[in-house]
Coordinates of C-alpha atoms and ligand atoms in Angstrom, one line a residue:
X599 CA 18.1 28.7 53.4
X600 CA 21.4 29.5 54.4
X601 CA 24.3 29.4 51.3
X602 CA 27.8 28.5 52.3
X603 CA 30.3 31.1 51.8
X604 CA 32.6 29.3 49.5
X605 CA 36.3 28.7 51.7
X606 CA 39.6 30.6 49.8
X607 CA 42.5 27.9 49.2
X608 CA 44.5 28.6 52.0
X609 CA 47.8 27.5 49.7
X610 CA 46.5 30.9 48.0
X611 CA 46.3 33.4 51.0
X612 CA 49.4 35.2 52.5
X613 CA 48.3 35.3 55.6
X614 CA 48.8 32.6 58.3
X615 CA 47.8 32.1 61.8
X616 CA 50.1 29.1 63.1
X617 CA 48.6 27.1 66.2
X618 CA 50.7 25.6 68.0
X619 CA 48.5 23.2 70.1
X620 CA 52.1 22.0 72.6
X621 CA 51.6 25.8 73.6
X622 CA 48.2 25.0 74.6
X623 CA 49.1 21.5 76.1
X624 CA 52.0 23.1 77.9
X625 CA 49.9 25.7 79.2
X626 CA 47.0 24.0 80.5
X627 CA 49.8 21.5 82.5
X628 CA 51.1 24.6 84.3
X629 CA 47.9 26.1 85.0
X630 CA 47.3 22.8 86.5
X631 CA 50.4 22.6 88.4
X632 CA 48.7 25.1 90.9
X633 CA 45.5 23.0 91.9
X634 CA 44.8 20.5 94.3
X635 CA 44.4 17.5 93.3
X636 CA 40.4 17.5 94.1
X637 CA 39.9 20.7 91.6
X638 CA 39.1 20.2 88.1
X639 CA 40.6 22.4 85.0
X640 CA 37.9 23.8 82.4
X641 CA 39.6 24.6 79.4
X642 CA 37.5 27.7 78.5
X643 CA 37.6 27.6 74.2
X644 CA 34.6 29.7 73.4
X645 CA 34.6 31.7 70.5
X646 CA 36.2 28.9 68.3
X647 CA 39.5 28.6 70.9
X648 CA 39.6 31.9 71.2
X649 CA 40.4 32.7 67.7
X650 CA 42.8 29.5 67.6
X651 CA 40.3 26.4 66.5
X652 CA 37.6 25.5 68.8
X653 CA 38.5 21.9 68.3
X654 CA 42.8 21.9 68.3
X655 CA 42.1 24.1 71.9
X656 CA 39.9 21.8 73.1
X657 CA 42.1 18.5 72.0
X658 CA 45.6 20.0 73.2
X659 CA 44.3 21.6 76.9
X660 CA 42.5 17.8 77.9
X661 CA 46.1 16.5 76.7
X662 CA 47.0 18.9 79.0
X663 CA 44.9 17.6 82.0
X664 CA 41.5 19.3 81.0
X665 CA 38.6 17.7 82.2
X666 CA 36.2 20.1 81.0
X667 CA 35.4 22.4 78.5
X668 CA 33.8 25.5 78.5
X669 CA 31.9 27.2 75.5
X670 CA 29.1 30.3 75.5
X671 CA 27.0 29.1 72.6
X672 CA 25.1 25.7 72.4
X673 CA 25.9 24.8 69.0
X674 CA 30.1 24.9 70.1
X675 CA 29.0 22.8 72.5
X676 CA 27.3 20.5 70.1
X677 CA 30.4 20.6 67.7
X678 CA 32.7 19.5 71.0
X679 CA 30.2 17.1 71.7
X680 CA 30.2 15.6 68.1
X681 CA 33.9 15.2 68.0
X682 CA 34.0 12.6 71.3
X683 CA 36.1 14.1 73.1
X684 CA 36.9 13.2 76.6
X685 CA 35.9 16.3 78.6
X686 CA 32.5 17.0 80.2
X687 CA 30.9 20.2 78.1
X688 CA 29.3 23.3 79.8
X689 CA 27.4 25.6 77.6
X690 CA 25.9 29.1 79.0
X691 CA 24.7 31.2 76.5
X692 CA 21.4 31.0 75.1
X693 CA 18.2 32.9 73.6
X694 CA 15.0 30.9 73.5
X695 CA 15.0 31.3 69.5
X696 CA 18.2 28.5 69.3
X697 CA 17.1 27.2 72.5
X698 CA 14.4 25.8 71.2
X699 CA 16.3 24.0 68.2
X700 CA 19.5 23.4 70.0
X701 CA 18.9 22.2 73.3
X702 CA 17.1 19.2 73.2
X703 CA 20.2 17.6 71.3
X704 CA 22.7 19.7 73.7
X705 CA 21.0 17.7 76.4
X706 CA 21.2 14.2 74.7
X707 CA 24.5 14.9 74.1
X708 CA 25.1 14.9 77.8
X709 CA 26.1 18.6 77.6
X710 CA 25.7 20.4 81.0
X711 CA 24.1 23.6 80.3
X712 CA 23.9 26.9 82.4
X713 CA 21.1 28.7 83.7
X714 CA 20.8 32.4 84.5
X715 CA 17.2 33.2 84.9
X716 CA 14.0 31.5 85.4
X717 CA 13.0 32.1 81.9
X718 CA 16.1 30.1 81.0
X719 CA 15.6 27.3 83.6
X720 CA 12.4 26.4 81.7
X721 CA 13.5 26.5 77.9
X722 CA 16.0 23.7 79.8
X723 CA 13.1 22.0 81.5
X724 CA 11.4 22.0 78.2
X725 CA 14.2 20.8 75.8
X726 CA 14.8 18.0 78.8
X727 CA 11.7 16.7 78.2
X728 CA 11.7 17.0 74.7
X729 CA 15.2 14.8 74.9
X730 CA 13.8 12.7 77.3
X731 CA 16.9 12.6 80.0
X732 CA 17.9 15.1 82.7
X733 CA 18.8 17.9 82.4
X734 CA 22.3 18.6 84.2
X735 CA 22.0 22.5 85.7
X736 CA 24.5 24.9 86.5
X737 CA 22.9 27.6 88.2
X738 CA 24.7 31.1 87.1
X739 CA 24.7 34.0 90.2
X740 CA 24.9 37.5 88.9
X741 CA 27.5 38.9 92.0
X742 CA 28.1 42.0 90.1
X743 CA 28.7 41.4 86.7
X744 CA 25.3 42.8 85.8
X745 CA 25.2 39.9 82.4
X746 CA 24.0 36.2 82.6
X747 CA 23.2 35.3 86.2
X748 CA 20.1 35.3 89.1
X749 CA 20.2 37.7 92.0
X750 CA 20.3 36.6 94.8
X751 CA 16.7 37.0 96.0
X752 CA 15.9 34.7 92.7
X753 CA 17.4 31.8 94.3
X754 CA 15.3 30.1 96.5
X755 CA 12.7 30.3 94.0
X756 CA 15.2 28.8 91.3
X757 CA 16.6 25.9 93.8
X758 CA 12.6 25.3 94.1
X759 CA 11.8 24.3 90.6
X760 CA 14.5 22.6 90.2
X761 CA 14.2 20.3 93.2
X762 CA 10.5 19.1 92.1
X763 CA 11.2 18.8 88.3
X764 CA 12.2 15.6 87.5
X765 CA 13.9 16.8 84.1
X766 CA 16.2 19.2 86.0
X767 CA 19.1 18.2 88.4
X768 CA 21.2 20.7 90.5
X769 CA 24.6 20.1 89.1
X770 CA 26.4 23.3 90.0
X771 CA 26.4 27.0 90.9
X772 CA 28.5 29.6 89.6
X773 CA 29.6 32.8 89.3
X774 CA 31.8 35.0 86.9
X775 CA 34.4 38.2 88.2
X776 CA 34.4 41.5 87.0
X777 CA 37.8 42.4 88.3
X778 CA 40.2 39.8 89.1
X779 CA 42.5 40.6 86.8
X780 CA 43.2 43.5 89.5
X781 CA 43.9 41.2 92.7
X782 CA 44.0 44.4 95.4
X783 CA 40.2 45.6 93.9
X784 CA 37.8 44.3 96.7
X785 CA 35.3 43.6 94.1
X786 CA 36.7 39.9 94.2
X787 CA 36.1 39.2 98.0
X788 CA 32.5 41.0 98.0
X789 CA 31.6 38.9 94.8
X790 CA 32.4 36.0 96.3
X791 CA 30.6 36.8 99.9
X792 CA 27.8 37.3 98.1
X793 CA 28.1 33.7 95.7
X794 CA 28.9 31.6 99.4
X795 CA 25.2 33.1 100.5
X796 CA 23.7 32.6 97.6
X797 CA 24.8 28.7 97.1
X798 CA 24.0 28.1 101.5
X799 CA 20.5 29.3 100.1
X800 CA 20.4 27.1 96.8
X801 CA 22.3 24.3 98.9
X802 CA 18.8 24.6 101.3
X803 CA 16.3 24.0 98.4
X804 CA 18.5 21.4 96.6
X805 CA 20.5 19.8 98.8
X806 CA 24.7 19.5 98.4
X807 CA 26.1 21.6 95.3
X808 CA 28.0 19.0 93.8
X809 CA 29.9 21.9 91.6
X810 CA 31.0 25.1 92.7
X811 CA 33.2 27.1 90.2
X812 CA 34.3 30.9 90.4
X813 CA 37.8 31.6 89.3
X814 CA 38.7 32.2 85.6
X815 CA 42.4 32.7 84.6
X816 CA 43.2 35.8 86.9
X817 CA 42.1 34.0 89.9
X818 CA 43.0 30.5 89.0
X819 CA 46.5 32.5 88.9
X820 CA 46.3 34.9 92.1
X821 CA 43.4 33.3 94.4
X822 CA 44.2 29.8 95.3
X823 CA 41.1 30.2 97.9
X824 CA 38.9 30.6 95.2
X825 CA 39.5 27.2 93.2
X826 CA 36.6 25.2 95.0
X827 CA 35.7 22.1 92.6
X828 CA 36.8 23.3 89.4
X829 CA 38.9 26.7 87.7
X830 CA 37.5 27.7 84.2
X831 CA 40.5 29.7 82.8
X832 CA 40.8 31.2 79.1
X833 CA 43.1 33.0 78.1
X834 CA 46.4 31.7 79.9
X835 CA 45.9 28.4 78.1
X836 CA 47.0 30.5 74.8
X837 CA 49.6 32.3 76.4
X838 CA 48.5 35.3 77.8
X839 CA 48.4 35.4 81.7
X840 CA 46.0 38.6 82.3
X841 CA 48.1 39.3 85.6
X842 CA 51.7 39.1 86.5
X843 CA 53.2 35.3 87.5
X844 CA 56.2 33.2 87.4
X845 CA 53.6 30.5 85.7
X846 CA 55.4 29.2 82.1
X847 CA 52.9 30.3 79.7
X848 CA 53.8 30.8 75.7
X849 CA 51.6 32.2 73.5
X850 CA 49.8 29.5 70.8
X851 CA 49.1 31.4 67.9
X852 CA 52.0 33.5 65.3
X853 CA 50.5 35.7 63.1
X854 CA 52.3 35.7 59.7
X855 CA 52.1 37.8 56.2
X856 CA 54.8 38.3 53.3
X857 CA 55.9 41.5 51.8
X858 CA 54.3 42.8 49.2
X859 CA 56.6 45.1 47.5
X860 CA 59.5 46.9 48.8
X861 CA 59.9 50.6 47.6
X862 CA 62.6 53.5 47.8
X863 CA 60.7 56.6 49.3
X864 CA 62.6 60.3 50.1
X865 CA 62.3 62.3 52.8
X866 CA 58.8 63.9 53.2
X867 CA 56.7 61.2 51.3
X868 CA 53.1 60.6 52.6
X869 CA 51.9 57.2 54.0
X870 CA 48.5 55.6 54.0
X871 CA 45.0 57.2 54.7
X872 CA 44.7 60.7 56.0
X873 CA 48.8 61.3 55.5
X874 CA 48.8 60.0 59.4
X875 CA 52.9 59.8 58.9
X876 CA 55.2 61.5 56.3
X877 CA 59.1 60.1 56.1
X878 CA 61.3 62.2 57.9
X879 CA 64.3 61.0 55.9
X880 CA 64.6 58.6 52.7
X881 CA 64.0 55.1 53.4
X882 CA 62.3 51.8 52.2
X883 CA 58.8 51.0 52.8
X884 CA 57.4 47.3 52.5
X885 CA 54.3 46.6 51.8
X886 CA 51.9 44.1 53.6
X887 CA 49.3 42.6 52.9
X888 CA 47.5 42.3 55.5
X889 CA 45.2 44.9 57.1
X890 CA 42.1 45.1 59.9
X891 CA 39.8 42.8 57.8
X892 CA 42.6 39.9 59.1
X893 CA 42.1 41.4 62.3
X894 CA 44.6 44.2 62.8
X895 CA 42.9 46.8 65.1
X896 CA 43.0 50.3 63.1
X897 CA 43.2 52.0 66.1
X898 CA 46.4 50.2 66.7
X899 CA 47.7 51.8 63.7
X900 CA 51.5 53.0 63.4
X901 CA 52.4 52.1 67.0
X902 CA 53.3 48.4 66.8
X903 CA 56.5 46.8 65.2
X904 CA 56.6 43.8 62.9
X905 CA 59.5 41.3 62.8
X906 CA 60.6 41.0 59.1
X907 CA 62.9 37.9 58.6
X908 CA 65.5 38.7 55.8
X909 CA 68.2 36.9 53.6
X910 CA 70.3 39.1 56.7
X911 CA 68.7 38.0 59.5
X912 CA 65.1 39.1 61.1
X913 CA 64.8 42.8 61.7
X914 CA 62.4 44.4 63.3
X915 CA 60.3 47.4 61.5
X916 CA 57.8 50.0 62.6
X917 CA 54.1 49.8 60.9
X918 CA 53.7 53.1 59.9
X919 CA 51.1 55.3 58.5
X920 CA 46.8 54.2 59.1
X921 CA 46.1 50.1 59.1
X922 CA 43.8 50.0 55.7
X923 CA 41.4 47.4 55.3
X924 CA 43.9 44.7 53.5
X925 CA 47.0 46.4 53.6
X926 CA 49.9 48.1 56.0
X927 CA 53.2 49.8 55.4
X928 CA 55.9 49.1 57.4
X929 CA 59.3 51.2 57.5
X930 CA 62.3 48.9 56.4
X931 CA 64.9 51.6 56.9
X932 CA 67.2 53.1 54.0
X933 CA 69.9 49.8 54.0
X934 CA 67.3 47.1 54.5
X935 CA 67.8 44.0 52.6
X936 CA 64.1 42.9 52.8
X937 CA 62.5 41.6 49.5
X938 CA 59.5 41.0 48.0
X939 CA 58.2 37.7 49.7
X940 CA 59.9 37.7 53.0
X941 CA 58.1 36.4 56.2
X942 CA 56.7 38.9 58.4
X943 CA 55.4 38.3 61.9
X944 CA 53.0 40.1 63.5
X945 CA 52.8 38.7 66.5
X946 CA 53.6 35.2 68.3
X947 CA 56.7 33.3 68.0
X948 CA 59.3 33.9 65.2
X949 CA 61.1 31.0 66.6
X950 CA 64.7 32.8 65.1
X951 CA 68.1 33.2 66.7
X952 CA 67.6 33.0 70.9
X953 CA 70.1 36.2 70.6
X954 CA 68.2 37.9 67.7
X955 CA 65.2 40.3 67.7
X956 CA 61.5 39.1 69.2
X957 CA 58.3 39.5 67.4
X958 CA 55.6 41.4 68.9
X959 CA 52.7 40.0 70.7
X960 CA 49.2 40.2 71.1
X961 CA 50.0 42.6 74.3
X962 CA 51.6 44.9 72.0
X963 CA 49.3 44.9 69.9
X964 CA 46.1 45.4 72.3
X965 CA 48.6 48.0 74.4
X966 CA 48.6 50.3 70.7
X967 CA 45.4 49.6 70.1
X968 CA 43.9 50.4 73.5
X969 CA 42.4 46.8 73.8
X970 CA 43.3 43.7 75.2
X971 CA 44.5 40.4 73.9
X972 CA 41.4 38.6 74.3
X973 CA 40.3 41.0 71.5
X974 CA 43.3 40.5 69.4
X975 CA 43.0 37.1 69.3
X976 CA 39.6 36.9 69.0
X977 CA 39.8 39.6 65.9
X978 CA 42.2 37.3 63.7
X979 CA 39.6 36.9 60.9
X980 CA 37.9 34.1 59.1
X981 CA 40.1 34.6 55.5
X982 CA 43.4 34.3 57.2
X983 CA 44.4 30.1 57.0
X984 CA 44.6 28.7 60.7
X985 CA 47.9 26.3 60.3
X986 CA 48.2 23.7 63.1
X987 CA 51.9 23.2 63.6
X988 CA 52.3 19.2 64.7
Ligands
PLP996 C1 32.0 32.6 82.2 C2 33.4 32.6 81.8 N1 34.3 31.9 82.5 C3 35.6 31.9 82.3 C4 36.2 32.7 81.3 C5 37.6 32.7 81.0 O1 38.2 33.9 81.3 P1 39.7 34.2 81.1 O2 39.9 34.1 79.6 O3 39.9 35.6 81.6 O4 40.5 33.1 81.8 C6 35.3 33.5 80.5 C7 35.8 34.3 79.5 O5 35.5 35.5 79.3 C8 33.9 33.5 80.8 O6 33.0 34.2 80.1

């Protein structure tokens, strides 16, 4: 039996993610913007939206011109499909423990699932059987990523079984890249050499691949050449383009907390775990409460600024001292007005005066912490309260 961790009140939590699913919509409209009109848009909202609600993504990018949507696990593809939407569903990511549960209703759900081993192809066949309908393939090519995918001298035997299994229909072949998010490493064009081969051989056993997919923000960004039927991008949709463009993205989610308590400190007074920063002159330090069990990466610690909004106008401040589990310190300064209560914003969209200070953003924050902002995203933990701006 599993017990249900009771939810907190989110009207009692200081801590707010803020969606703001327009982002999202906005986004996936000018990812779109870039692809012929024969190439479909997946809206890639694994890991529940990337940390911004499976289900808001996944509603704001088809506003946006979606047409798909892209999960890892089976049962987010189950929760997609449960909610009607209007998007086909592709799933990829499965053990045969879940399989076994999952699939059968994945499949009768009309889910397309992916396969990326022979192994997997038959957990498919099996759950098809079990659902009574076919099952619609994607067959996954390991180019170089070393994860989820066949090699390429596993695809004739692949395209084989699923050209005389009734329950199985060759639906589409993909691949994922390890390095487009650097468009002059020729890791890209020898990945994708190596995909063409491999779908002329599955094309031999199955006939015409109805779907062929490659390109996930990076390239749906820098490689128009390698759109074919349909892009799968991720992280642009919430704002964060992993390579330079002209492309109007925003990021979706603002990270909020409220100060604590504010308090006069002299020169020389320790801060936080391991005295990682001592006050160099007197000052006041707020107190946040908010710490790396909402998400914040400790190893980001007392390198990022927070936006504080006061009675005078938003100011930024330096965190300062070790991110605790619940808890930073940030450095007001010595004439700061901030008070008890005040809005702070860790990262996103303060939305204040055009002319005034910015908040961070997840880039800062995964530049400090040595990460990226697929991770910070992703981090922003279960107790803080996702609120979907409308
Ligand atoms: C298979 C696959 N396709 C597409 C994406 C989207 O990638 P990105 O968020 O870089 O656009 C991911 C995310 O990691 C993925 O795993």
């Amino acid at each position: 039996m599993t017990i249900p961790i009771p939810a907190e009140d989110p009207r009692h939590v200081p801590n707010l993610a803020m969606i703001d699913p327009s982002a999202i919509t906005e986004n996936t409209r000018a990812m779109g913007t870039l692809l012929e009109e024969q190439t479909a848009l997946m809206a890639v909202v694994k890991a529940d939206g990337y940390g911004h609600g499976m289900l808001t993504a996944a509603r704001a990018a088809i506003e946006g011109g979606a047409t798909w949507l892209g999960v890892a696990h089976p049962a987010s593809a189950l929760a997609l499909a449960r909610a009607d939407l209007d998007a086909q569903i592709l799933t990829w990511l499965f053990e045969p423990h879940t399989a076994r549960i999952v699939l059968p209703e994945v499949l009768a759900s009309g889910v397309d699932v992916s396969v990326g081993s022979p192994e997997m192809l038959a957990l498919v066949s099996e759950a098809a059987r079990q659902a009574d309908r076919r099952a619609r393939v994607h067959l996954k090519i390991d180019t170089g990523m070393g994860r989820n995918g066949v090699l390429p001298w596993q695809i004739r035997e692949m395209g084989a079984t699923l050209r005389e299994d009734d329950f199985l229909q060759a639906t589409g072949a993909w691949t994922h890249l390890t390095s487009a998010d650097d468009p002059s490493d020729p890791a890209t064009d020898q990945q994708v050499e190596l995909f063409d081969s491999a779908c002329a051989a599955f094309a031999d056993e199955v006939g015409p691949i109805p779907l062929q997919h490659i390109a996930n923000s990076a390239a749906t960004l820098t490689r128009p050449d390698l759109h074919r039927d349909l892009v799968r991008p991720g992280i642009a949709l919430y704002g964060y383009p992993p390579v330079p463009t002209d492309v109007p993205l925003r990021p979706a989610m603002t990270l909020t907390s409220r100060i604590a308590l504010v308090k006069e400190v002299p020169e020389g007074h320790s801060i936080g775990y391991g005295r990682m920063r001592t006050t160099t002159r007197p000052t006041r330090l707020g107190l946040v409460p908010i710490g790396y069990a909402d998400g914040l990466h400790r190893a980001g610690s007392d390198r990022c600024d927070v936006l504080v909004r006061t009675a005078s106008g938003d100011r930024r401040a330096p965190q300062v001292g070790r991110i605790s589990m619940d808890q930073i310190v940030i450095d007001l300064g010595a004439d700061s007005e901030a008070r008890p209560g005040d809005e702070v914003f860790l990262f996103g969209d303060a939305g204040g005066d055009p002319g005034g200070p910015s908040a961070s953003t997840a880039d800062d924050w995964a530049a400090a912490a040595g990460t990226i902002p697929y991770e910070v995203l992703t981090s922003v933990s279960g107790r803080v309260t996702r609120k979907v701006l409308s």
